[in-house]
Amino acid sequence: VRDVRSAPDAELLRRHFNSITAENVMKATTIGVSEGVYNYGPADELVAFARANGMQVRGHALVWHQTAPAWFFAGDPAAADYRATVQRRLERYVTDVVTHFRGQVYAWDVVNEPASDGSTTWREDSPWYRALGPDYVDIAFRAARAADPDTKLFINDYNTEFAGKRGRLMSIVDAALSRGVPIDGVGHQLHLQLTTPTAAQVEQALADTAARGLMSHVTELDISIYDDPGSCSASRTGCATGYPSYAEIPASVLQTQATRYGELFRVFRRAQNLTSVSLWGLSDLNSWLETFPVRRVQAPLLFDEQRRPKPAFTAVAQSIA
Ligand code: XIL
């Protein structure tokens, strides 16, 4: 919502994009003040901007372990009616929020990041999983579908381009589909490192999704200017050292990034059932990667710190021309 409040950012949005996503203001930590009490103000501002400029809105994200306010889980977990109480709160939240944005949001990330990074299928430390077990996915999707029959309902996760993580996510998806849970598509976040994964790995993730008859959305694309070991995101150790300043990022790094953006958009162009691609941010002035997993200079997007098109922008434009 910061971007629509800034005149030059709003201009950049209008010029290059036809879909926008709220980075934070549609999450339960913003909207879900307490049971039955909602803060829709910032999200409504975004939706109004989109509508005024002929843009569409992707909803992100109804149910996520990182944005799960404590009021959903209040009570004694040992009580006989605890589970039913949490289920009722979840159903009410999803119903009310999807109803509020009905007709204005073309797709919702209903459940974000349900799959584990480890050996279990599910992310078992999620408060949703702890309270409701795997049923939380069914409950959320069914409530969303009942509230808006026309919006597309997505399950969204990161690292879907890696076979292990994708296998865990798809086993959740396949089981839910077999129970008749209304999942329309898989969201592939695509937070990529400078040189991995390959475009071919991304292509495989999109193909596996299409093979299930599901839609794909690329939901959070960015390409870091670093290559980190797995320990960097897992425990913030071993992360690549940041460049001293934005101006000191080597031109060769920005060129590598551009080449990768170009390859990816060629894959996107030919992929089946891929109907939306979103970048996770607008220009290098603001990216969540500046502080995640560690604080350092970053430049993961298509426009630079002065909102000028980067080599990455040119590469994308050429790929989709
Ligand atoms: C991030 C936002 O960009 C940050 O501003 C916020 O502090 C934390 O969340 N996967 C997701 C997004 O699905 O919602 C996350 O967004 C980035 C990782």
mmCIF file of C-alpha atoms in Angstrom, residues 23-177:
data_model
loop_
_atom_site.group_PDB
_atom_site.id
_atom_site.type_symbol
_atom_site.label_atom_id
_atom_site.label_comp_id
_atom_site.label_asym_id
_atom_site.label_seq_id
_atom_site.Cartn_x
_atom_site.Cartn_y
_atom_site.Cartn_z
ATOM 1 C CA GLU A 23 2.546 -7.113 0.496
ATOM 2 C CA ASN A 24 1.132 -7.137 4.035
ATOM 3 C CA VAL A 25 -2.188 -5.356 4.467
ATOM 4 C CA MET A 26 -4.426 -8.285 3.485
ATOM 5 C CA LYS A 27 -2.784 -10.583 6.029
ATOM 6 C CA ALA A 28 -4.607 -11.528 9.220
ATOM 7 C CA THR A 29 -2.147 -9.497 11.289
ATOM 8 C CA THR A 30 -3.574 -6.367 9.646
ATOM 9 C CA ILE A 31 -7.176 -7.324 8.915
ATOM 10 C CA GLY A 32 -7.966 -9.620 11.847
ATOM 11 C CA VAL A 33 -8.034 -7.269 14.822
ATOM 12 C CA SER A 34 -10.084 -9.620 17.002
ATOM 13 C CA GLU A 35 -12.976 -11.998 16.483
ATOM 14 C CA GLY A 36 -15.502 -10.252 14.231
ATOM 15 C CA VAL A 37 -13.474 -7.003 14.192
ATOM 16 C CA TYR A 38 -11.652 -6.106 10.969
ATOM 17 C CA ASN A 39 -9.256 -3.433 9.774
ATOM 18 C CA TYR A 40 -9.933 -3.203 6.052
ATOM 19 C CA GLY A 41 -8.772 0.405 5.617
ATOM 20 C CA PRO A 42 -5.318 -0.070 4.045
ATOM 21 C CA ALA A 43 -6.476 -2.969 1.832
ATOM 22 C CA ASP A 44 -9.491 -0.980 0.662
ATOM 23 C CA GLU A 45 -7.137 1.828 -0.334
ATOM 24 C CA LEU A 46 -5.174 -0.586 -2.512
ATOM 25 C CA VAL A 47 -8.327 -1.989 -4.082
ATOM 26 C CA ALA A 48 -9.589 1.541 -4.817
ATOM 27 C CA PHE A 49 -6.290 2.391 -6.520
ATOM 28 C CA ALA A 50 -6.514 -0.730 -8.638
ATOM 29 C CA ARG A 51 -10.081 -0.067 -9.607
ATOM 30 C CA ALA A 52 -9.381 3.582 -10.481
ATOM 31 C CA ASN A 53 -6.534 2.483 -12.738
ATOM 32 C CA GLY A 54 -8.084 -0.552 -14.380
ATOM 33 C CA MET A 55 -5.848 -3.002 -12.530
ATOM 34 C CA GLN A 56 -6.769 -6.298 -10.891
ATOM 35 C CA VAL A 57 -6.019 -7.398 -7.337
ATOM 36 C CA ARG A 58 -4.566 -10.707 -6.086
ATOM 37 C CA GLY A 59 -5.480 -11.467 -2.491
ATOM 38 C CA HIS A 60 -2.610 -12.513 -0.215
ATOM 39 C CA ALA A 61 -2.915 -14.346 2.170
ATOM 40 C CA LEU A 62 -5.808 -15.619 4.295
ATOM 41 C CA VAL A 63 -4.137 -18.361 6.347
ATOM 42 C CA TRP A 64 -0.393 -18.298 7.091
ATOM 43 C CA HIS A 65 1.531 -19.500 10.121
ATOM 44 C CA GLN A 66 3.470 -16.232 10.326
ATOM 45 C CA THR A 67 0.331 -14.110 10.450
ATOM 46 C CA ALA A 68 -1.861 -15.981 12.906
ATOM 47 C CA PRO A 69 -3.097 -13.614 15.627
ATOM 48 C CA ALA A 70 -3.347 -15.140 19.101
ATOM 49 C CA TRP A 71 -7.105 -14.534 19.389
ATOM 50 C CA PHE A 72 -7.765 -17.350 16.905
ATOM 51 C CA PHE A 73 -6.215 -19.805 19.353
ATOM 52 C CA ALA A 74 -7.425 -18.416 22.678
ATOM 53 C CA GLY A 75 -8.808 -21.009 25.101
ATOM 54 C CA ASP A 76 -7.730 -24.272 26.646
ATOM 55 C CA PRO A 77 -6.484 -26.695 23.992
ATOM 56 C CA ALA A 78 -7.504 -29.568 26.273
ATOM 57 C CA ALA A 79 -11.134 -28.423 26.461
ATOM 58 C CA ALA A 80 -13.670 -30.599 24.635
ATOM 59 C CA ASP A 81 -14.884 -27.754 22.430
ATOM 60 C CA TYR A 82 -11.477 -26.160 21.706
ATOM 61 C CA ARG A 83 -11.085 -27.531 18.206
ATOM 62 C CA ALA A 84 -14.607 -26.583 17.219
ATOM 63 C CA THR A 85 -14.028 -23.083 18.568
ATOM 64 C CA VAL A 86 -10.856 -22.523 16.527
ATOM 65 C CA GLN A 87 -12.563 -23.974 13.462
ATOM 66 C CA ARG A 88 -15.493 -21.602 13.895
ATOM 67 C CA ARG A 89 -13.162 -18.589 14.216
ATOM 68 C CA LEU A 90 -11.269 -19.607 11.079
ATOM 69 C CA GLU A 91 -14.472 -20.132 9.110
ATOM 70 C CA ARG A 92 -15.842 -16.803 10.222
ATOM 71 C CA TYR A 93 -12.632 -14.969 9.368
ATOM 72 C CA VAL A 94 -12.302 -16.462 5.878
ATOM 73 C CA THR A 95 -16.011 -15.986 5.163
ATOM 74 C CA ASP A 96 -16.044 -12.344 6.240
ATOM 75 C CA VAL A 97 -12.822 -11.326 4.484
ATOM 76 C CA VAL A 98 -13.596 -13.071 1.190
ATOM 77 C CA THR A 99 -17.123 -11.642 1.300
ATOM 78 C CA HIS A 100 -15.768 -8.143 1.912
ATOM 79 C CA PHE A 101 -13.610 -8.318 -1.247
ATOM 80 C CA ARG A 102 -16.057 -10.315 -3.335
ATOM 81 C CA GLY A 103 -15.931 -9.246 -6.971
ATOM 82 C CA GLN A 104 -12.749 -7.205 -6.384
ATOM 83 C CA VAL A 105 -10.130 -9.912 -5.925
ATOM 84 C CA TYR A 106 -9.590 -12.323 -8.826
ATOM 85 C CA ALA A 107 -7.536 -14.841 -6.842
ATOM 86 C CA TRP A 108 -6.795 -15.550 -3.196
ATOM 87 C CA ASP A 109 -3.854 -17.266 -1.609
ATOM 88 C CA VAL A 110 -6.151 -19.133 0.757
ATOM 89 C CA VAL A 111 -3.410 -21.102 2.477
ATOM 90 C CA ASN A 112 0.204 -19.974 2.438
ATOM 91 C CA GLU A 113 3.188 -22.256 3.089
ATOM 92 C CA PRO A 114 1.538 -25.424 4.454
ATOM 93 C CA ALA A 115 4.338 -27.785 3.381
ATOM 94 C CA SER A 116 7.340 -28.645 5.501
ATOM 95 C CA ASP A 117 10.974 -28.025 4.583
ATOM 96 C CA GLY A 118 11.965 -31.186 6.395
ATOM 97 C CA SER A 119 10.983 -34.826 6.289
ATOM 98 C CA THR A 120 7.329 -34.475 7.303
ATOM 99 C CA THR A 121 4.730 -33.517 4.713
ATOM 100 C CA TRP A 122 3.156 -30.721 6.740
ATOM 101 C CA ARG A 123 4.691 -27.732 8.436
ATOM 102 C CA GLU A 124 3.746 -29.073 11.835
ATOM 103 C CA ASP A 125 4.852 -26.057 13.851
ATOM 104 C CA SER A 126 2.126 -23.924 12.255
ATOM 105 C CA PRO A 127 -0.416 -22.852 14.876
ATOM 106 C CA TRP A 128 -3.134 -23.812 12.386
ATOM 107 C CA TYR A 129 -1.774 -27.328 12.077
ATOM 108 C CA ARG A 130 -1.338 -27.632 15.827
ATOM 109 C CA ALA A 131 -4.935 -26.611 16.519
ATOM 110 C CA LEU A 132 -6.747 -28.300 13.633
ATOM 111 C CA GLY A 133 -4.353 -30.739 11.963
ATOM 112 C CA PRO A 134 -4.490 -31.073 8.151
ATOM 113 C CA ASP A 135 -8.190 -30.148 8.187
ATOM 114 C CA TYR A 136 -7.348 -26.456 8.354
ATOM 115 C CA VAL A 137 -6.723 -26.437 4.605
ATOM 116 C CA ASP A 138 -10.115 -28.003 3.850
ATOM 117 C CA ILE A 139 -11.892 -25.646 6.230
ATOM 118 C CA ALA A 140 -10.305 -22.520 4.748
ATOM 119 C CA PHE A 141 -10.845 -23.455 1.086
ATOM 120 C CA ARG A 142 -14.454 -24.523 1.608
ATOM 121 C CA ALA A 143 -15.283 -21.314 3.458
ATOM 122 C CA ALA A 144 -13.580 -19.210 0.759
ATOM 123 C CA ARG A 145 -15.482 -20.963 -2.034
ATOM 124 C CA ALA A 146 -18.803 -20.522 -0.261
ATOM 125 C CA ALA A 147 -18.123 -16.803 0.237
ATOM 126 C CA ASP A 148 -17.153 -16.106 -3.401
ATOM 127 C CA PRO A 149 -17.866 -18.702 -6.070
ATOM 128 C CA ASP A 150 -15.978 -16.737 -8.744
ATOM 129 C CA THR A 151 -12.579 -15.907 -7.272
ATOM 130 C CA LYS A 152 -9.782 -18.415 -7.899
ATOM 131 C CA LEU A 153 -8.468 -20.205 -4.835
ATOM 132 C CA PHE A 154 -4.744 -20.882 -4.492
ATOM 133 C CA ILE A 155 -2.412 -22.801 -2.237
ATOM 134 C CA ASN A 156 0.878 -20.906 -2.218
ATOM 135 C CA ASP A 157 4.376 -21.979 -1.226
ATOM 136 C CA TYR A 158 8.074 -21.373 -1.806
ATOM 137 C CA ASN A 159 10.711 -23.704 -3.259
ATOM 138 C CA THR A 160 8.126 -25.464 -5.442
ATOM 139 C CA GLU A 161 10.886 -25.546 -8.066
ATOM 140 C CA PHE A 162 12.682 -28.166 -5.962
ATOM 141 C CA ALA A 163 11.327 -31.692 -6.345
ATOM 142 C CA GLY A 164 11.332 -32.515 -2.613
ATOM 143 C CA LYS A 165 9.366 -29.504 -1.443
ATOM 144 C CA ARG A 166 7.061 -29.692 -4.443
ATOM 145 C CA GLY A 167 6.379 -33.358 -3.726
ATOM 146 C CA ARG A 168 5.286 -32.493 -0.185
ATOM 147 C CA LEU A 169 3.080 -29.634 -1.344
ATOM 148 C CA MET A 170 1.542 -31.721 -4.120
ATOM 149 C CA SER A 171 0.748 -34.567 -1.752
ATOM 150 C CA ILE A 172 -1.230 -32.060 0.336
ATOM 151 C CA VAL A 173 -2.926 -30.787 -2.829
ATOM 152 C CA ASP A 174 -3.701 -34.234 -4.259
ATOM 153 C CA ALA A 175 -5.216 -35.463 -1.003
ATOM 154 C CA ALA A 176 -7.334 -32.326 -0.682
ATOM 155 C CA LEU A 177 -8.545 -32.565 -4.297
#
